[in-house]
Structures are given as C-alpha cells and as structure tokens.
CSV table of C-alpha atoms and ligand atoms in Angstrom, one decimal:
chain,number,residue,atom,x,y,z
A,1,MET,CA,45.2,27.5,-5.8
A,2,THR,CA,48.9,27.0,-5.3
A,3,SER,CA,50.5,23.8,-6.7
A,4,VAL,CA,51.3,21.5,-3.8
A,5,ARG,CA,53.6,19.6,-6.2
A,6,LYS,CA,55.6,22.8,-6.7
A,7,LEU,CA,55.5,23.6,-3.0
A,8,LEU,CA,56.9,20.2,-1.8
A,9,ARG,CA,59.2,19.2,-4.6
A,10,VAL,CA,62.6,18.7,-3.0
A,11,PHE,CA,64.5,22.0,-3.2
A,12,ASP,CA,67.4,21.3,-0.8
A,13,PRO,CA,68.2,17.6,-0.1
A,14,ALA,CA,69.8,18.7,3.2
A,15,VAL,CA,66.2,19.0,4.4
A,16,ALA,CA,66.6,15.4,5.5
A,17,HIS,CA,68.7,16.7,8.4
A,18,ASP,CA,66.4,19.6,9.2
A,19,GLU,CA,64.4,18.5,12.2
A,20,GLY,CA,62.3,21.7,12.3
A,21,ALA,CA,61.1,21.2,8.7
A,22,ALA,CA,59.2,18.0,9.7
A,23,SER,CA,56.6,19.9,11.6
A,24,SER,CA,56.1,22.7,9.1
A,25,HIS,CA,52.8,22.9,7.2
A,26,PRO,CA,53.3,24.9,4.0
A,27,GLY,CA,50.2,25.6,2.0
A,28,VAL,CA,47.6,25.2,4.7
A,29,LYS,CA,47.1,27.2,7.9
A,30,ASP,CA,45.7,24.7,10.3
A,31,LYS,CA,44.2,21.3,11.0
A,32,ALA,CA,40.5,22.3,10.5
A,33,THR,CA,41.2,23.9,7.2
A,34,ALA,CA,43.2,20.8,6.0
A,35,ARG,CA,40.4,18.5,7.0
A,36,LYS,CA,37.9,20.6,5.2
A,37,GLU,CA,40.0,20.7,2.0
A,38,ILE,CA,40.6,16.9,2.1
A,39,GLU,CA,36.8,16.4,2.4
A,40,GLU,CA,36.3,18.6,-0.6
A,41,LEU,CA,39.1,16.9,-2.6
A,42,ALA,CA,38.0,13.3,-1.9
A,43,PRO,CA,35.3,13.1,-4.6
A,44,ARG,CA,37.7,14.5,-7.2
A,45,LEU,CA,40.4,12.0,-6.2
A,46,THR,CA,37.9,9.1,-6.4
A,47,GLU,CA,36.6,10.2,-9.8
A,48,LEU,CA,40.1,10.8,-11.3
A,49,GLN,CA,41.3,7.4,-10.2
A,50,GLU,CA,38.1,5.7,-11.6
A,51,ARG,CA,38.7,7.4,-14.9
A,52,LEU,CA,42.3,6.1,-15.0
A,53,TYR,CA,41.0,2.6,-14.2
A,54,ALA,CA,38.3,2.9,-16.9
A,55,GLU,CA,41.0,4.0,-19.3
A,56,GLY,CA,43.2,1.0,-18.4
A,57,LYS,CA,40.2,-1.4,-18.9
A,58,SER,CA,39.8,0.1,-22.3
A,59,GLY,CA,43.3,-0.4,-23.7
A,60,GLY,CA,45.0,2.5,-21.9
A,61,THR,CA,48.6,1.9,-20.8
A,62,ARG,CA,49.0,4.5,-18.1
A,63,ARG,CA,49.4,3.8,-14.4
A,64,LEU,CA,50.4,5.8,-11.3
A,65,VAL,CA,52.8,4.5,-8.7
A,66,LEU,CA,52.9,6.2,-5.3
A,67,VAL,CA,56.2,5.5,-3.6
A,68,LEU,CA,56.1,5.9,0.1
A,69,GLN,CA,59.4,6.1,2.0
A,70,ALA,CA,60.0,7.1,5.6
A,71,ILE,CA,61.9,6.1,8.6
A,72,ASP,CA,60.2,3.7,11.0
A,73,ALA,CA,56.9,5.2,12.4
A,74,GLY,CA,57.1,7.8,9.7
A,75,GLY,CA,53.5,7.3,8.7
A,76,LYS,CA,53.5,5.0,5.7
A,77,ASP,CA,50.8,2.7,7.0
A,78,GLY,CA,48.7,5.7,8.1
A,79,SER,CA,49.0,7.2,4.6
A,80,VAL,CA,47.8,4.0,3.0
A,81,LYS,CA,44.8,3.9,5.4
A,82,HIS,CA,43.8,7.5,5.3
A,83,VAL,CA,44.8,8.8,1.9
A,84,VAL,CA,44.8,5.7,-0.4
A,85,GLY,CA,41.8,4.5,1.5
A,86,GLN,CA,39.8,7.3,-0.1
A,87,VAL,CA,39.7,5.6,-3.5
A,88,ASN,CA,38.1,2.5,-4.9
A,89,PRO,CA,40.2,-0.4,-3.7
A,90,ALA,CA,39.4,-2.4,-6.9
A,91,GLY,CA,41.8,-0.1,-8.8
A,92,VAL,CA,44.6,-0.1,-6.2
A,93,ARG,CA,47.5,-2.5,-5.9
A,94,ILE,CA,49.5,-2.1,-2.6
A,95,THR,CA,52.9,-3.7,-2.2
A,96,SER,CA,54.9,-3.6,1.1
A,97,PHE,CA,58.5,-4.3,0.7
A,98,VAL,CA,60.4,-6.1,3.4
A,99,ALA,CA,63.9,-7.6,3.4
A,100,PRO,CA,64.3,-9.6,0.2
A,101,THR,CA,63.9,-13.3,0.3
A,102,ALA,CA,66.8,-15.7,-0.7
A,103,GLN,CA,65.1,-16.1,-4.1
A,104,GLU,CA,64.8,-12.3,-4.6
A,105,ARG,CA,68.4,-11.8,-3.6
A,106,ARG,CA,69.5,-14.1,-6.5
A,107,HIS,CA,68.2,-11.4,-8.9
A,108,ASP,CA,69.0,-7.8,-9.5
A,109,PHE,CA,67.5,-5.5,-6.9
A,110,LEU,CA,64.9,-4.2,-9.4
A,111,TRP,CA,63.6,-7.6,-10.2
A,112,ARG,CA,61.1,-7.8,-7.4
A,113,ILE,CA,60.1,-4.2,-8.0
A,114,ASN,CA,59.3,-4.9,-11.6
A,115,HIS,CA,57.0,-7.7,-10.5
A,116,ALA,CA,55.2,-5.4,-8.2
A,117,LEU,CA,54.3,-2.8,-10.9
A,118,PRO,CA,50.5,-2.5,-11.1
A,119,PRO,CA,48.4,-3.3,-14.1
A,120,ASN,CA,47.5,-0.5,-16.5
A,121,GLY,CA,45.0,1.9,-15.1
A,122,TYR,CA,45.8,1.1,-11.5
A,123,LEU,CA,47.1,3.1,-8.7
A,124,GLY,CA,50.1,1.2,-7.4
A,125,VAL,CA,51.3,1.9,-3.9
A,126,PHE,CA,54.8,1.0,-2.8
A,127,ASN,CA,55.1,0.9,1.0
A,128,ARG,CA,58.9,1.1,1.0
A,129,SER,CA,60.4,0.5,-2.4
A,130,HIS,CA,63.5,0.0,-4.5
A,131,TYR,CA,64.9,3.0,-2.5
A,132,GLU,CA,65.5,0.7,0.4
A,133,ASP,CA,68.3,-0.7,-1.7
A,134,VAL,CA,70.1,2.6,-1.2
A,135,LEU,CA,68.8,3.3,2.3
A,136,VAL,CA,68.8,0.4,4.7
A,137,VAL,CA,71.3,-1.4,2.4
A,138,ARG,CA,73.6,1.6,2.5
A,139,VAL,CA,73.3,2.3,6.2
A,140,HIS,CA,74.0,-1.4,7.1
A,141,ASP,CA,76.5,-2.1,4.3
A,142,LEU,CA,74.3,-5.0,3.2
A,143,VAL,CA,76.1,-5.0,-0.1
A,144,PRO,CA,79.5,-3.5,-0.9
A,145,LYS,CA,79.7,0.2,-1.5
A,146,ASP,CA,80.7,0.0,-5.1
A,147,LYS,CA,77.6,-2.0,-5.7
A,148,TRP,CA,75.0,0.3,-4.0
A,149,GLU,CA,76.8,3.4,-5.4
A,150,LYS,CA,75.8,2.3,-8.9
A,151,ARG,CA,72.1,1.9,-7.9
A,152,TYR,CA,71.3,5.6,-7.9
A,153,ASP,CA,71.9,5.7,-11.7
A,154,ALA,CA,70.2,2.4,-12.2
A,155,ILE,CA,67.1,3.6,-10.4
A,156,ASN,CA,67.1,6.8,-12.5
A,157,ASP,CA,67.4,4.9,-15.7
A,158,TRP,CA,64.7,2.4,-14.7
A,159,GLU,CA,62.2,5.0,-13.6
A,160,ALA,CA,62.9,7.1,-16.8
A,161,ALA,CA,62.3,4.2,-19.1
A,162,LEU,CA,59.0,3.5,-17.3
A,163,ALA,CA,57.9,7.1,-17.4
A,164,GLY,CA,58.5,6.9,-21.2
A,165,SER,CA,56.0,4.1,-21.4
A,166,GLY,CA,53.2,5.6,-19.3
A,167,THR,CA,54.1,5.0,-15.7
A,168,THR,CA,54.0,8.1,-13.5
A,169,PHE,CA,55.8,7.9,-10.2
A,170,VAL,CA,54.8,10.1,-7.2
A,171,LYS,CA,57.8,9.7,-4.9
A,172,VAL,CA,57.2,10.8,-1.4
A,173,PHE,CA,59.5,11.1,1.5
A,174,LEU,CA,57.5,11.3,4.7
A,175,HIS,CA,59.7,13.5,6.8
A,176,ILE,CA,59.4,13.1,10.6
A,177,SER,CA,61.7,14.5,13.3
A,178,LYS,CA,63.6,12.3,15.7
A,179,GLN,CA,61.5,13.7,18.5
A,180,GLU,CA,58.3,12.7,16.8
A,181,GLN,CA,59.6,9.2,16.1
A,182,LYS,CA,60.3,8.8,19.8
A,183,ALA,CA,56.8,10.0,20.7
A,184,ARG,CA,55.2,7.5,18.2
A,185,LEU,CA,57.3,4.5,19.3
A,186,LEU,CA,56.5,5.3,22.9
A,187,ALA,CA,52.8,5.6,22.1
A,188,ARG,CA,52.9,2.1,20.5
A,189,LEU,CA,54.3,0.7,23.8
A,190,ASP,CA,51.5,2.2,25.7
A,191,ASP,CA,48.7,1.0,23.4
A,192,PRO,CA,47.9,-2.8,23.4
A,193,THR,CA,46.2,-2.4,20.0
A,194,LYS,CA,49.5,-1.2,18.6
A,195,HIS,CA,51.7,-3.9,20.1
A,196,TRP,CA,51.5,-5.9,16.9
A,197,LYS,CA,53.6,-3.1,15.3
A,198,VAL,CA,56.3,-3.1,18.0
A,199,ASN,CA,59.7,-4.1,16.7
A,200,PRO,CA,62.6,-3.9,19.1
A,201,GLY,CA,64.8,-3.6,16.1
A,202,ASP,CA,63.3,-0.1,15.5
A,203,LEU,CA,65.3,1.1,18.5
A,204,ASP,CA,68.6,-0.1,16.9
A,205,GLU,CA,67.6,1.7,13.7
A,206,ARG,CA,66.9,4.8,15.7
A,207,GLU,CA,70.4,4.9,16.9
A,208,LEU,CA,71.5,5.1,13.3
A,209,TRP,CA,69.3,8.3,12.7
A,210,PRO,CA,72.2,10.4,11.3
A,211,ALA,CA,73.2,7.7,8.9
A,212,TYR,CA,69.6,7.4,7.7
A,213,CYS,CA,69.4,11.2,7.2
A,214,ASP,CA,72.6,11.0,5.1
A,215,ALA,CA,71.1,8.2,3.1
A,216,TYR,CA,67.9,10.1,2.5
A,217,GLN,CA,69.8,13.2,1.6
A,218,ALA,CA,71.7,11.2,-1.1
A,219,VAL,CA,68.5,9.8,-2.5
A,220,LEU,CA,66.9,13.3,-2.7
A,221,ALA,CA,70.1,14.7,-4.2
A,222,ARG,CA,70.7,12.0,-6.8
A,223,CYS,CA,67.3,10.6,-7.7
A,224,SER,CA,65.0,13.6,-8.0
A,225,THR,CA,64.7,14.3,-11.7
A,226,ASP,CA,62.5,16.6,-13.8
A,227,VAL,CA,60.4,13.6,-14.9
A,228,ASN,CA,60.5,11.7,-11.6
A,229,PRO,CA,60.9,14.3,-8.8
A,230,TRP,CA,60.9,13.6,-5.1
A,231,TYR,CA,58.4,15.3,-2.8
A,232,VAL,CA,59.3,16.0,0.8
A,233,VAL,CA,56.2,15.9,2.9
A,234,PRO,CA,56.5,17.3,6.4
A,235,ALA,CA,54.9,14.4,8.4
A,236,ASP,CA,55.1,15.2,12.1
A,237,ARG,CA,51.5,16.4,11.8
A,238,LYS,CA,49.4,13.6,10.4
A,239,TRP,CA,46.7,16.0,9.2
A,240,TYR,CA,49.3,17.8,7.1
A,241,ARG,CA,50.7,14.6,5.7
A,242,ASP,CA,47.2,13.5,4.6
A,243,TRP,CA,46.4,16.9,3.2
A,244,ALA,CA,49.6,17.0,1.2
A,245,LEU,CA,49.4,13.5,-0.1
A,246,THR,CA,45.8,14.0,-1.2
A,247,HIS,CA,46.8,17.1,-3.1
A,248,LEU,CA,49.8,15.4,-4.7
A,249,LEU,CA,47.6,12.6,-6.0
A,250,VAL,CA,44.8,14.9,-7.2
A,251,GLU,CA,47.3,17.2,-9.0
A,252,GLN,CA,49.1,14.4,-10.6
A,253,LEU,CA,46.0,12.6,-11.8
A,254,ALA,CA,44.5,15.9,-13.0
A,255,GLU,CA,47.6,16.4,-15.1
A,256,LEU,CA,47.2,12.9,-16.6
A,257,ASP,CA,43.6,13.9,-17.2
A,258,PRO,CA,42.2,10.4,-17.9
A,259,GLN,CA,39.0,10.5,-19.9
A,260,TRP,CA,35.9,8.2,-19.7
A,261,PRO,CA,36.3,5.9,-22.6
A,262,VAL,CA,34.0,6.6,-25.6
A,263,ARG,CA,32.5,3.5,-27.2
A,264,PRO,CA,31.2,4.4,-30.6
A,265,GLU,CA,30.9,0.7,-31.5
A,266,LEU,CA,28.1,0.2,-29.0
A,267,ASP,CA,24.6,0.1,-30.5
A,268,LEU,CA,23.1,1.8,-27.4
A,269,ASP,CA,19.6,2.2,-29.0
A,270,GLY,CA,19.5,-1.4,-30.1
A,271,MET,CA,20.5,-2.5,-26.6
A,272,ARG,CA,17.9,-0.3,-25.0
A,273,ARG,CA,15.2,-1.7,-27.2
A,274,ARG,CA,16.3,-5.2,-26.5
A,275,LEU,CA,16.4,-4.7,-22.7
A,276,LYS,CA,13.0,-3.1,-22.6
A,277,LEU,CA,11.5,-6.0,-24.4
A,278,SER,CA,13.2,-8.6,-22.2
B,301,AMP,P1,58.2,-2.8,8.1
B,301,AMP,O1,58.1,-1.7,7.1
B,301,AMP,O2,58.1,-2.3,9.5
B,301,AMP,O3,57.3,-4.0,7.8
B,301,AMP,O4,59.7,-3.4,8.0
B,301,AMP,C1,60.2,-3.8,6.8
B,301,AMP,C2,61.7,-4.0,7.0
B,301,AMP,O5,62.2,-4.5,5.7
B,301,AMP,C3,62.4,-2.7,7.3
B,301,AMP,O6,63.3,-2.9,8.3
B,301,AMP,C4,63.2,-2.5,6.0
B,301,AMP,O7,64.4,-1.8,6.2
B,301,AMP,C5,63.4,-3.9,5.4
B,301,AMP,N1,63.6,-3.8,4.0
B,301,AMP,C6,62.8,-3.4,3.0
B,301,AMP,N2,63.4,-3.5,1.8
B,301,AMP,C7,64.7,-4.0,2.1
B,301,AMP,C8,65.8,-4.3,1.3
B,301,AMP,N3,65.8,-4.0,-0.1
B,301,AMP,N4,66.9,-4.8,1.8
B,301,AMP,C9,66.9,-5.0,3.2
B,301,AMP,N5,65.9,-4.7,4.0
B,301,AMP,C10,64.8,-4.2,3.5
B,302,MG,MG1,58.6,-1.1,11.1
C-alpha cells in the first residue's frame, strides 16, 4: 500500500497554478475503486478516532487538527460532510472561519485560532483557518504587506510549538481548476437547494484567480515543514478528494497509534459481582 501522505505532500508549490493537476487522481485508478476503498477504510477511521478520544478522556494530551483550505466552491463543506462525517461527531470539533469580527481584529491574528483548538483527544476541523490571514488578506491588502509578510514565520513557529505539545496538523489544500469552479458556481445557480450558498462576491473573487494562486503558492512554499507539511489534494473529482482525505486521516491516526486506555485500578471482578447481585 503506497503512502498517500507521501504521494500528496507538496512537492512543487507552483502546482497551485497547474490547472491540469486538479483533475489528476494519483494512487487510485477510478471512482469505483475509490468508493470501495473508502468503504473498507471507514471502520478503521472510526476506530482510530475513537481510540484517540478515549486516550484524551483518560489524560492523553494529543489531538488532531484537519486544516481545510480551498478557493470558493473548492469542496471544504463537502469534505466535512463526506469525510469527517464518517466518524463519531462526539469527538469532532468543527470551526468555520469567516472574516474576523471587530473584537477579533483587536487581537493578534492567531488569537481566535488558539481559541478554536479542540480539546485533547478530539479531531478538530478548521474550515478555512489562520491561512486566510495570508490568503484573502494578502490578495486584498487587508493589512499592510510588511505585516502579512511576517505571518508566514509566525504561523510556522505557532504550529511547531503546538506540534511539540501533542497537536498534529493535517493541512490540506483542496486544489480545483478554474474551469471546475465555474461549473460548480453555475450548478449552484441552477439548483434551488443550493441557493443558500450563492454569494455574488464569489464572482469578484474569481476574477482574482491568479492572485489567489500566487497566494496559495506562497503558503505551500513557505509553510510546508517536515513536522507540519502541506498536502495538495486534487479536488476536481469529488470521489478522489474523499478518497485522499480518508487516507490522509487514517494514515496520520495510524501513525499516532492511540491505544485503548488500560485501567488497572478498576476492580472488574468486584464490580461484576456487585452488578449480578443488584
Ligand atoms: P464562506 O467560507 O463561504 O463562509 O466565506 C467565508 C469568508 O470569510 C470568505 O470570503 C473568507 O475569505 C473570509 N475570511 C475568512 N477568514 C478571513 C480573514 N482572516 N480575514 C478576512 N476574511 C476572512
Ligand atoms: Mg463561500
């Protein structure tokens, strides 16, 4: 079994500009195979996450944070629904980041991110993240350049410190092509059940496509480290996206290898006797 983490770990940050790469499907030949593999992996994902949760409930200090970044219509919500939706929601903490409030803006950009970190044992999901502070912020000059320039290093330092104390990040760039974004935005217009998602502002952002690709390239180039690498998931095909994310989570959790807590202090026999007599 090839390691999907190895396969998708960012190799060339310029991939952000490579439209063709977004529809590739490295590691699996077709949709049917991907679906079958996801089905086979699901119980493993569920158990690994439950073990991590049990570990956290028993004094463990580890947690996993899935960072989902993508351009509009890139599939962040779909990933939450179809991939994260496979595990017990009791152990999941999902945070969607929108433009910061006035109160949040009074603090350092990492302040609200710190507050969103999940409890020990949890799978945290960031739907958008601190990376927006070098993506949308950079593209729109929401803060002066000398300020956002310093954020790449600040992010690396912050993530490294967290990694040192038991937080594992799985940072995923869902990579779609401009063509696929057009198709998805058009499909939303044609589907009344998707109108709640329609945001005319997405069309303005779309016009800034090359600037976003530059900004993503910079993130991939500057914030992919040995400890906290970026993964680039080709996401034009939703079945591939789900397959890749499921593998990334399973592989990462398998590496953490959380164990069912052992409770030597419990008097199991005594409790059994008492229950039988009750
Ligand atoms: P959506 O994901 O469609 O709900 O949109 C959320 C919006 O919030 C997007 O347009 C993001 O660019 C924006 N957003 C998220 N984080 C930030 C940030 N740190 N600064 C400015 N805008 C942000
Ligand atoms: Mg949106």
